[in-house]
């Protein structure tokens, strides 16, 4: 059950929940409000009302709006990183690995909760603690991709990282554009198209064993 589903299930005011369940409920409500309104327009009153709790209950778990936003950001940055790592380790076939990694970004954007907007389209990137988290997960995803490239091609770390940043950025930008296009291409077809394009580029770097290394 997602945080938002827990919010729906536990919304009646006055219901007593275990601390962890209450926290997840509040995070689900906050996600709905932040995604719909953006950080600056969102109010703690709105979040408490959405969760069906009083403001004092909300403040017992999160001292302020930024604390709540950062907790959500941490949660969804970790989800993105895990999705990319899982995709990379899902197969040893590099062509399939490219498609799986591309699909991880599309699946992340397709999630109905809209959490990707907090990570990729935040209206709070001028806040150092937010920018730090977004930059960190971008770097971590690139490092995970880079490690596979370096192992397979024998390229130096710096060159592998440059390719990885390019692939990760490419995946993110296209995945973000995809649902907003006038007539979105079905996800499986979109992944096929984009992974084919990416594979034609990365396949130009022969495997380390083919170089005689």
PDB file of C-alpha atoms in Angstrom:
ATOM      1  CA  UNK A   1       0.000   0.000   0.000  1.00  0.00           C
ATOM      2  CA  UNK A   2       1.422   3.384  -1.020  1.00  0.00           C
ATOM      3  CA  UNK A   3       1.535   6.432   1.248  1.00  0.00           C
ATOM      4  CA  UNK A   4      -1.337   7.990  -0.686  1.00  0.00           C
ATOM      5  CA  UNK A   5      -3.427   4.814  -0.386  1.00  0.00           C
ATOM      6  CA  UNK A   6      -2.738   4.830   3.350  1.00  0.00           C
ATOM      7  CA  UNK A   7      -3.932   8.422   3.446  1.00  0.00           C
ATOM      8  CA  UNK A   8      -7.232   7.445   1.804  1.00  0.00           C
ATOM      9  CA  UNK A   9      -7.678   4.492   4.158  1.00  0.00           C
ATOM     10  CA  UNK A  10      -6.930   6.470   7.310  1.00  0.00           C
ATOM     11  CA  UNK A  11      -8.474   9.845   6.533  1.00  0.00           C
ATOM     12  CA  UNK A  12     -11.373   9.967   9.068  1.00  0.00           C
ATOM     13  CA  UNK A  13     -10.422  12.508  11.719  1.00  0.00           C
ATOM     14  CA  UNK A  14      -9.739  11.188  15.214  1.00  0.00           C
ATOM     15  CA  UNK A  15      -8.559   7.722  14.207  1.00  0.00           C
ATOM     16  CA  UNK A  16      -5.562   6.680  16.295  1.00  0.00           C
ATOM     17  CA  UNK A  17      -2.738   5.120  14.300  1.00  0.00           C
ATOM     18  CA  UNK A  18       0.704   3.732  15.184  1.00  0.00           C
ATOM     19  CA  UNK A  19       3.372   6.391  14.765  1.00  0.00           C
ATOM     20  CA  UNK A  20       4.840   4.914  11.584  1.00  0.00           C
ATOM     21  CA  UNK A  21       1.403   4.519   9.989  1.00  0.00           C
ATOM     22  CA  UNK A  22       0.501   8.092  10.941  1.00  0.00           C
ATOM     23  CA  UNK A  23       3.751   9.381   9.464  1.00  0.00           C
ATOM     24  CA  UNK A  24       3.089   7.541   6.200  1.00  0.00           C
ATOM     25  CA  UNK A  25      -0.432   8.907   6.142  1.00  0.00           C
ATOM     26  CA  UNK A  26       0.841  12.454   6.578  1.00  0.00           C
ATOM     27  CA  UNK A  27       3.469  11.968   3.880  1.00  0.00           C
ATOM     28  CA  UNK A  28       0.781  10.728   1.502  1.00  0.00           C
ATOM     29  CA  UNK A  29      -1.381  13.760   2.178  1.00  0.00           C
ATOM     30  CA  UNK A  30       1.589  16.104   1.826  1.00  0.00           C
ATOM     31  CA  UNK A  31       2.534  14.540  -1.493  1.00  0.00           C
ATOM     32  CA  UNK A  32      -0.946  15.164  -2.865  1.00  0.00           C
ATOM     33  CA  UNK A  33      -0.868  18.804  -1.771  1.00  0.00           C
ATOM     34  CA  UNK A  34       2.714  19.548  -2.872  1.00  0.00           C
ATOM     35  CA  UNK A  35       2.216  17.932  -6.279  1.00  0.00           C
ATOM     36  CA  UNK A  36      -1.052  19.797  -6.856  1.00  0.00           C
ATOM     37  CA  UNK A  37      -0.021  23.205  -5.500  1.00  0.00           C
ATOM     38  CA  UNK A  38       3.768  23.341  -5.396  1.00  0.00           C
ATOM     39  CA  UNK A  39       5.779  24.011  -2.258  1.00  0.00           C
ATOM     40  CA  UNK A  40       5.198  27.739  -1.955  1.00  0.00           C
ATOM     41  CA  UNK A  41       1.419  27.633  -2.405  1.00  0.00           C
ATOM     42  CA  UNK A  42       0.944  24.618  -0.133  1.00  0.00           C
ATOM     43  CA  UNK A  43       0.006  25.284   3.496  1.00  0.00           C
ATOM     44  CA  UNK A  44       0.299  23.056   6.535  1.00  0.00           C
ATOM     45  CA  UNK A  45      -3.430  23.692   7.085  1.00  0.00           C
ATOM     46  CA  UNK A  46      -4.132  22.148   3.675  1.00  0.00           C
ATOM     47  CA  UNK A  47      -2.000  19.109   4.453  1.00  0.00           C
ATOM     48  CA  UNK A  48      -3.584  18.561   7.866  1.00  0.00           C
ATOM     49  CA  UNK A  49      -7.046  18.883   6.350  1.00  0.00           C
ATOM     50  CA  UNK A  50      -6.154  16.477   3.554  1.00  0.00           C
ATOM     51  CA  UNK A  51      -4.873  13.943   6.095  1.00  0.00           C
ATOM     52  CA  UNK A  52      -7.888  14.410   8.352  1.00  0.00           C
ATOM     53  CA  UNK A  53      -5.813  15.434  11.383  1.00  0.00           C
ATOM     54  CA  UNK A  54      -5.336  18.570  13.438  1.00  0.00           C
ATOM     55  CA  UNK A  55      -2.333  20.825  12.863  1.00  0.00           C
ATOM     56  CA  UNK A  56      -0.838  19.914  16.269  1.00  0.00           C
ATOM     57  CA  UNK A  57      -0.789  16.252  15.183  1.00  0.00           C
ATOM     58  CA  UNK A  58       0.964  17.215  11.964  1.00  0.00           C
ATOM     59  CA  UNK A  59       3.548  19.284  13.856  1.00  0.00           C
ATOM     60  CA  UNK A  60       4.196  16.398  16.248  1.00  0.00           C
ATOM     61  CA  UNK A  61       5.672  14.501  13.295  1.00  0.00           C
ATOM     62  CA  UNK A  62       7.114  17.336  11.207  1.00  0.00           C
ATOM     63  CA  UNK A  63       8.268  20.613  12.834  1.00  0.00           C
ATOM     64  CA  UNK A  64       7.704  22.614   9.659  1.00  0.00           C
ATOM     65  CA  UNK A  65       6.725  22.545   6.014  1.00  0.00           C
ATOM     66  CA  UNK A  66      10.318  22.222   4.812  1.00  0.00           C
ATOM     67  CA  UNK A  67      10.915  19.233   7.095  1.00  0.00           C
ATOM     68  CA  UNK A  68       7.882  17.555   5.594  1.00  0.00           C
ATOM     69  CA  UNK A  69       8.963  18.332   2.050  1.00  0.00           C
ATOM     70  CA  UNK A  70      12.489  17.027   2.652  1.00  0.00           C
ATOM     71  CA  UNK A  71      11.153  13.802   4.150  1.00  0.00           C
ATOM     72  CA  UNK A  72       9.111  13.263   0.990  1.00  0.00           C
ATOM     73  CA  UNK A  73      12.051  14.158  -1.202  1.00  0.00           C
ATOM     74  CA  UNK A  74      14.300  11.678   0.595  1.00  0.00           C
ATOM     75  CA  UNK A  75      11.684   8.962   0.149  1.00  0.00           C
ATOM     76  CA  UNK A  76      11.256   9.509  -3.565  1.00  0.00           C
ATOM     77  CA  UNK A  77      14.925  10.074  -4.363  1.00  0.00           C
ATOM     78  CA  UNK A  78      15.639   6.714  -2.752  1.00  0.00           C
ATOM     79  CA  UNK A  79      12.851   5.120  -4.796  1.00  0.00           C
ATOM     80  CA  UNK A  80      14.378   6.434  -8.036  1.00  0.00           C
ATOM     81  CA  UNK A  81      17.859   5.226  -7.126  1.00  0.00           C
ATOM     82  CA  UNK A  82      16.573   1.779  -6.206  1.00  0.00           C
ATOM     83  CA  UNK A  83      14.632   1.550  -9.472  1.00  0.00           C
ATOM     84  CA  UNK A  84      17.739   2.369 -11.517  1.00  0.00           C
ATOM     85  CA  UNK A  85      19.929  -0.030  -9.539  1.00  0.00           C
ATOM     86  CA  UNK A  86      17.359  -2.805  -9.895  1.00  0.00           C
ATOM     87  CA  UNK A  87      17.141  -2.228 -13.655  1.00  0.00           C
ATOM     88  CA  UNK A  88      20.921  -2.328 -14.049  1.00  0.00           C
ATOM     89  CA  UNK A  89      21.203  -5.587 -12.130  1.00  0.00           C
ATOM     90  CA  UNK A  90      18.183  -7.229 -13.789  1.00  0.00           C
ATOM     91  CA  UNK A  91      20.167  -8.708 -16.682  1.00  0.00           C
ATOM     92  CA  UNK A  92      23.701  -9.154 -17.993  1.00  0.00           C
ATOM     93  CA  UNK A  93      22.556  -8.444 -21.559  1.00  0.00           C
ATOM     94  CA  UNK A  94      23.554  -4.846 -22.140  1.00  0.00           C
ATOM     95  CA  UNK A  95      20.898  -4.118 -24.749  1.00  0.00           C
ATOM     96  CA  UNK A  96      18.203  -5.327 -22.371  1.00  0.00           C
ATOM     97  CA  UNK A  97      19.899  -3.449 -19.546  1.00  0.00           C
ATOM     98  CA  UNK A  98      19.590  -0.172 -21.451  1.00  0.00           C
ATOM     99  CA  UNK A  99      15.880  -0.822 -22.039  1.00  0.00           C
ATOM    100  CA  UNK A 100      15.297  -1.780 -18.402  1.00  0.00           C
ATOM    101  CA  UNK A 101      17.029   1.359 -17.159  1.00  0.00           C
ATOM    102  CA  UNK A 102      15.085   3.535 -19.575  1.00  0.00           C
ATOM    103  CA  UNK A 103      11.857   1.881 -18.430  1.00  0.00           C
ATOM    104  CA  UNK A 104      12.756   2.602 -14.804  1.00  0.00           C
ATOM    105  CA  UNK A 105      12.628   6.341 -15.551  1.00  0.00           C
ATOM    106  CA  UNK A 106       9.363   6.024 -17.487  1.00  0.00           C
ATOM    107  CA  UNK A 107       7.768   3.968 -14.701  1.00  0.00           C
ATOM    108  CA  UNK A 108       8.905   6.541 -12.151  1.00  0.00           C
ATOM    109  CA  UNK A 109       7.273   9.358 -14.112  1.00  0.00           C
ATOM    110  CA  UNK A 110       4.142   7.304 -14.788  1.00  0.00           C
ATOM    111  CA  UNK A 111       3.442   6.700 -11.094  1.00  0.00           C
ATOM    112  CA  UNK A 112       0.003   8.176 -10.442  1.00  0.00           C
ATOM    113  CA  UNK A 113       1.131   9.993  -7.305  1.00  0.00           C
ATOM    114  CA  UNK A 114       3.218  12.401  -9.392  1.00  0.00           C
ATOM    115  CA  UNK A 115       6.188  12.113  -7.023  1.00  0.00           C
ATOM    116  CA  UNK A 116       8.613  12.724  -9.890  1.00  0.00           C
ATOM    117  CA  UNK A 117       7.541  16.353  -9.879  1.00  0.00           C
ATOM    118  CA  UNK A 118       9.053  16.779  -6.418  1.00  0.00           C
ATOM    119  CA  UNK A 119      12.392  15.428  -7.665  1.00  0.00           C
ATOM    120  CA  UNK A 120      12.573  16.656 -11.265  1.00  0.00           C
ATOM    121  CA  UNK A 121      10.341  19.748 -11.256  1.00  0.00           C
ATOM    122  CA  UNK A 122      10.533  21.176  -7.741  1.00  0.00           C
ATOM    123  CA  UNK A 123       9.759  24.858  -7.294  1.00  0.00           C
ATOM    124  CA  UNK A 124      12.185  24.901  -4.355  1.00  0.00           C
ATOM    125  CA  UNK A 125      15.513  24.212  -6.065  1.00  0.00           C
ATOM    126  CA  UNK A 126      16.875  27.514  -4.761  1.00  0.00           C
ATOM    127  CA  UNK A 127      16.781  25.932  -1.283  1.00  0.00           C
ATOM    128  CA  UNK A 128      20.206  24.381  -0.633  1.00  0.00           C
ATOM    129  CA  UNK A 129      18.869  21.303   1.173  1.00  0.00           C
ATOM    130  CA  UNK A 130      16.554  20.519  -1.756  1.00  0.00           C
ATOM    131  CA  UNK A 131      19.159  21.169  -4.433  1.00  0.00           C
ATOM    132  CA  UNK A 132      21.616  18.968  -2.538  1.00  0.00           C
ATOM    133  CA  UNK A 133      19.225  16.027  -2.523  1.00  0.00           C
ATOM    134  CA  UNK A 134      18.278  16.365  -6.196  1.00  0.00           C
ATOM    135  CA  UNK A 135      21.929  16.678  -7.234  1.00  0.00           C
ATOM    136  CA  UNK A 136      22.850  13.719  -5.035  1.00  0.00           C
ATOM    137  CA  UNK A 137      20.323  11.298  -6.532  1.00  0.00           C
ATOM    138  CA  UNK A 138      21.236  12.434 -10.056  1.00  0.00           C
ATOM    139  CA  UNK A 139      24.886  11.727  -9.270  1.00  0.00           C
ATOM    140  CA  UNK A 140      24.122   8.390  -7.608  1.00  0.00           C
ATOM    141  CA  UNK A 141      22.108   7.195 -10.606  1.00  0.00           C
ATOM    142  CA  UNK A 142      24.908   8.271 -12.942  1.00  0.00           C
ATOM    143  CA  UNK A 143      27.489   6.499 -10.781  1.00  0.00           C
ATOM    144  CA  UNK A 144      25.468   3.280 -10.927  1.00  0.00           C
ATOM    145  CA  UNK A 145      25.279   3.491 -14.727  1.00  0.00           C
ATOM    146  CA  UNK A 146      28.938   4.521 -14.959  1.00  0.00           C
ATOM    147  CA  UNK A 147      30.094   1.464 -13.017  1.00  0.00           C
ATOM    148  CA  UNK A 148      28.462  -0.836 -15.592  1.00  0.00           C
ATOM    149  CA  UNK A 149      29.913   1.127 -18.520  1.00  0.00           C
ATOM    150  CA  UNK A 150      33.408   1.106 -17.038  1.00  0.00           C
ATOM    151  CA  UNK A 151      33.274  -2.617 -16.319  1.00  0.00           C
ATOM    152  CA  UNK A 152      32.068  -3.505 -19.798  1.00  0.00           C
ATOM    153  CA  UNK A 153      34.149  -1.114 -21.897  1.00  0.00           C
ATOM    154  CA  UNK A 154      37.302  -0.603 -19.858  1.00  0.00           C
ATOM    155  CA  UNK A 155      36.938   3.149 -20.319  1.00  0.00           C
ATOM    156  CA  UNK A 156      38.490   5.387 -17.656  1.00  0.00           C
ATOM    157  CA  UNK A 157      36.250   6.410 -14.785  1.00  0.00           C
ATOM    158  CA  UNK A 158      35.924  10.016 -15.984  1.00  0.00           C
ATOM    159  CA  UNK A 159      34.884   8.981 -19.500  1.00  0.00           C
ATOM    160  CA  UNK A 160      32.432   6.359 -18.210  1.00  0.00           C
ATOM    161  CA  UNK A 161      30.898   8.941 -15.911  1.00  0.00           C
ATOM    162  CA  UNK A 162      30.443  11.411 -18.746  1.00  0.00           C
ATOM    163  CA  UNK A 163      28.595   8.790 -20.794  1.00  0.00           C
ATOM    164  CA  UNK A 164      26.508   7.823 -17.765  1.00  0.00           C
ATOM    165  CA  UNK A 165      25.459  11.412 -17.073  1.00  0.00           C
ATOM    166  CA  UNK A 166      24.430  11.689 -20.718  1.00  0.00           C
ATOM    167  CA  UNK A 167      22.354   8.510 -20.625  1.00  0.00           C
ATOM    168  CA  UNK A 168      20.733   9.383 -17.313  1.00  0.00           C
ATOM    169  CA  UNK A 169      19.930  12.915 -18.402  1.00  0.00           C
ATOM    170  CA  UNK A 170      18.561  11.690 -21.713  1.00  0.00           C
ATOM    171  CA  UNK A 171      16.295   9.200 -19.935  1.00  0.00           C
ATOM    172  CA  UNK A 172      15.044  11.764 -17.440  1.00  0.00           C
ATOM    173  CA  UNK A 173      14.279  14.525 -19.938  1.00  0.00           C
ATOM    174  CA  UNK A 174      12.415  12.261 -22.367  1.00  0.00           C
ATOM    175  CA  UNK A 175      10.487  10.501 -19.589  1.00  0.00           C
ATOM    176  CA  UNK A 176       9.372  13.868 -18.211  1.00  0.00           C
ATOM    177  CA  UNK A 177       8.249  15.063 -21.646  1.00  0.00           C
ATOM    178  CA  UNK A 178       6.413  11.839 -22.470  1.00  0.00           C
ATOM    179  CA  UNK A 179       3.193  12.207 -20.370  1.00  0.00           C
ATOM    180  CA  UNK A 180       2.783  15.880 -21.281  1.00  0.00           C
ATOM    181  CA  UNK A 181       2.898  15.349 -25.053  1.00  0.00           C
ATOM    182  CA  UNK A 182      -0.339  15.877 -26.984  1.00  0.00           C
ATOM    183  CA  UNK A 183      -0.756  12.173 -27.784  1.00  0.00           C
ATOM    184  CA  UNK A 184       1.532  10.162 -25.486  1.00  0.00           C
ATOM    185  CA  UNK A 185       3.067   7.087 -27.101  1.00  0.00           C
ATOM    186  CA  UNK A 186       2.316   3.894 -25.115  1.00  0.00           C
ATOM    187  CA  UNK A 187       4.995   3.311 -22.499  1.00  0.00           C
ATOM    188  CA  UNK A 188       6.340   0.075 -23.953  1.00  0.00           C
ATOM    189  CA  UNK A 189       6.633   1.644 -27.398  1.00  0.00           C
ATOM    190  CA  UNK A 190       8.244   4.785 -25.983  1.00  0.00           C
ATOM    191  CA  UNK A 191      10.803   2.704 -24.090  1.00  0.00           C
ATOM    192  CA  UNK A 192      11.505   0.643 -27.216  1.00  0.00           C
ATOM    193  CA  UNK A 193      12.087   3.755 -29.328  1.00  0.00           C
ATOM    194  CA  UNK A 194      14.291   5.551 -26.844  1.00  0.00           C
ATOM    195  CA  UNK A 195      16.291   2.524 -25.749  1.00  0.00           C
ATOM    196  CA  UNK A 196      16.984   1.719 -29.416  1.00  0.00           C
ATOM    197  CA  UNK A 197      18.316   5.226 -29.886  1.00  0.00           C
ATOM    198  CA  UNK A 198      20.436   5.028 -26.732  1.00  0.00           C
ATOM    199  CA  UNK A 199      21.703   1.536 -27.588  1.00  0.00           C
ATOM    200  CA  UNK A 200      22.888   2.618 -31.030  1.00  0.00           C
ATOM    201  CA  UNK A 201      25.089   5.143 -29.296  1.00  0.00           C
ATOM    202  CA  UNK A 202      26.452   3.138 -26.378  1.00  0.00           C
ATOM    203  CA  UNK A 203      26.933   0.009 -28.511  1.00  0.00           C
ATOM    204  CA  UNK A 204      29.608   1.940 -30.406  1.00  0.00           C
ATOM    205  CA  UNK A 205      31.900   1.337 -27.449  1.00  0.00           C
ATOM    206  CA  UNK A 206      33.089  -2.294 -27.699  1.00  0.00           C
ATOM    207  CA  UNK A 207      33.102  -4.548 -24.675  1.00  0.00           C
ATOM    208  CA  UNK A 208      36.366  -4.676 -22.769  1.00  0.00           C
ATOM    209  CA  UNK A 209      36.942  -8.331 -23.745  1.00  0.00           C
ATOM    210  CA  UNK A 210      36.566  -7.435 -27.419  1.00  0.00           C
ATOM    211  CA  UNK A 211      39.367  -4.910 -27.091  1.00  0.00           C
ATOM    212  CA  UNK A 212      41.722  -7.649 -26.027  1.00  0.00           C
ATOM    213  CA  UNK A 213      41.736  -6.391 -22.435  1.00  0.00           C
TER     214      UNK A 213
END
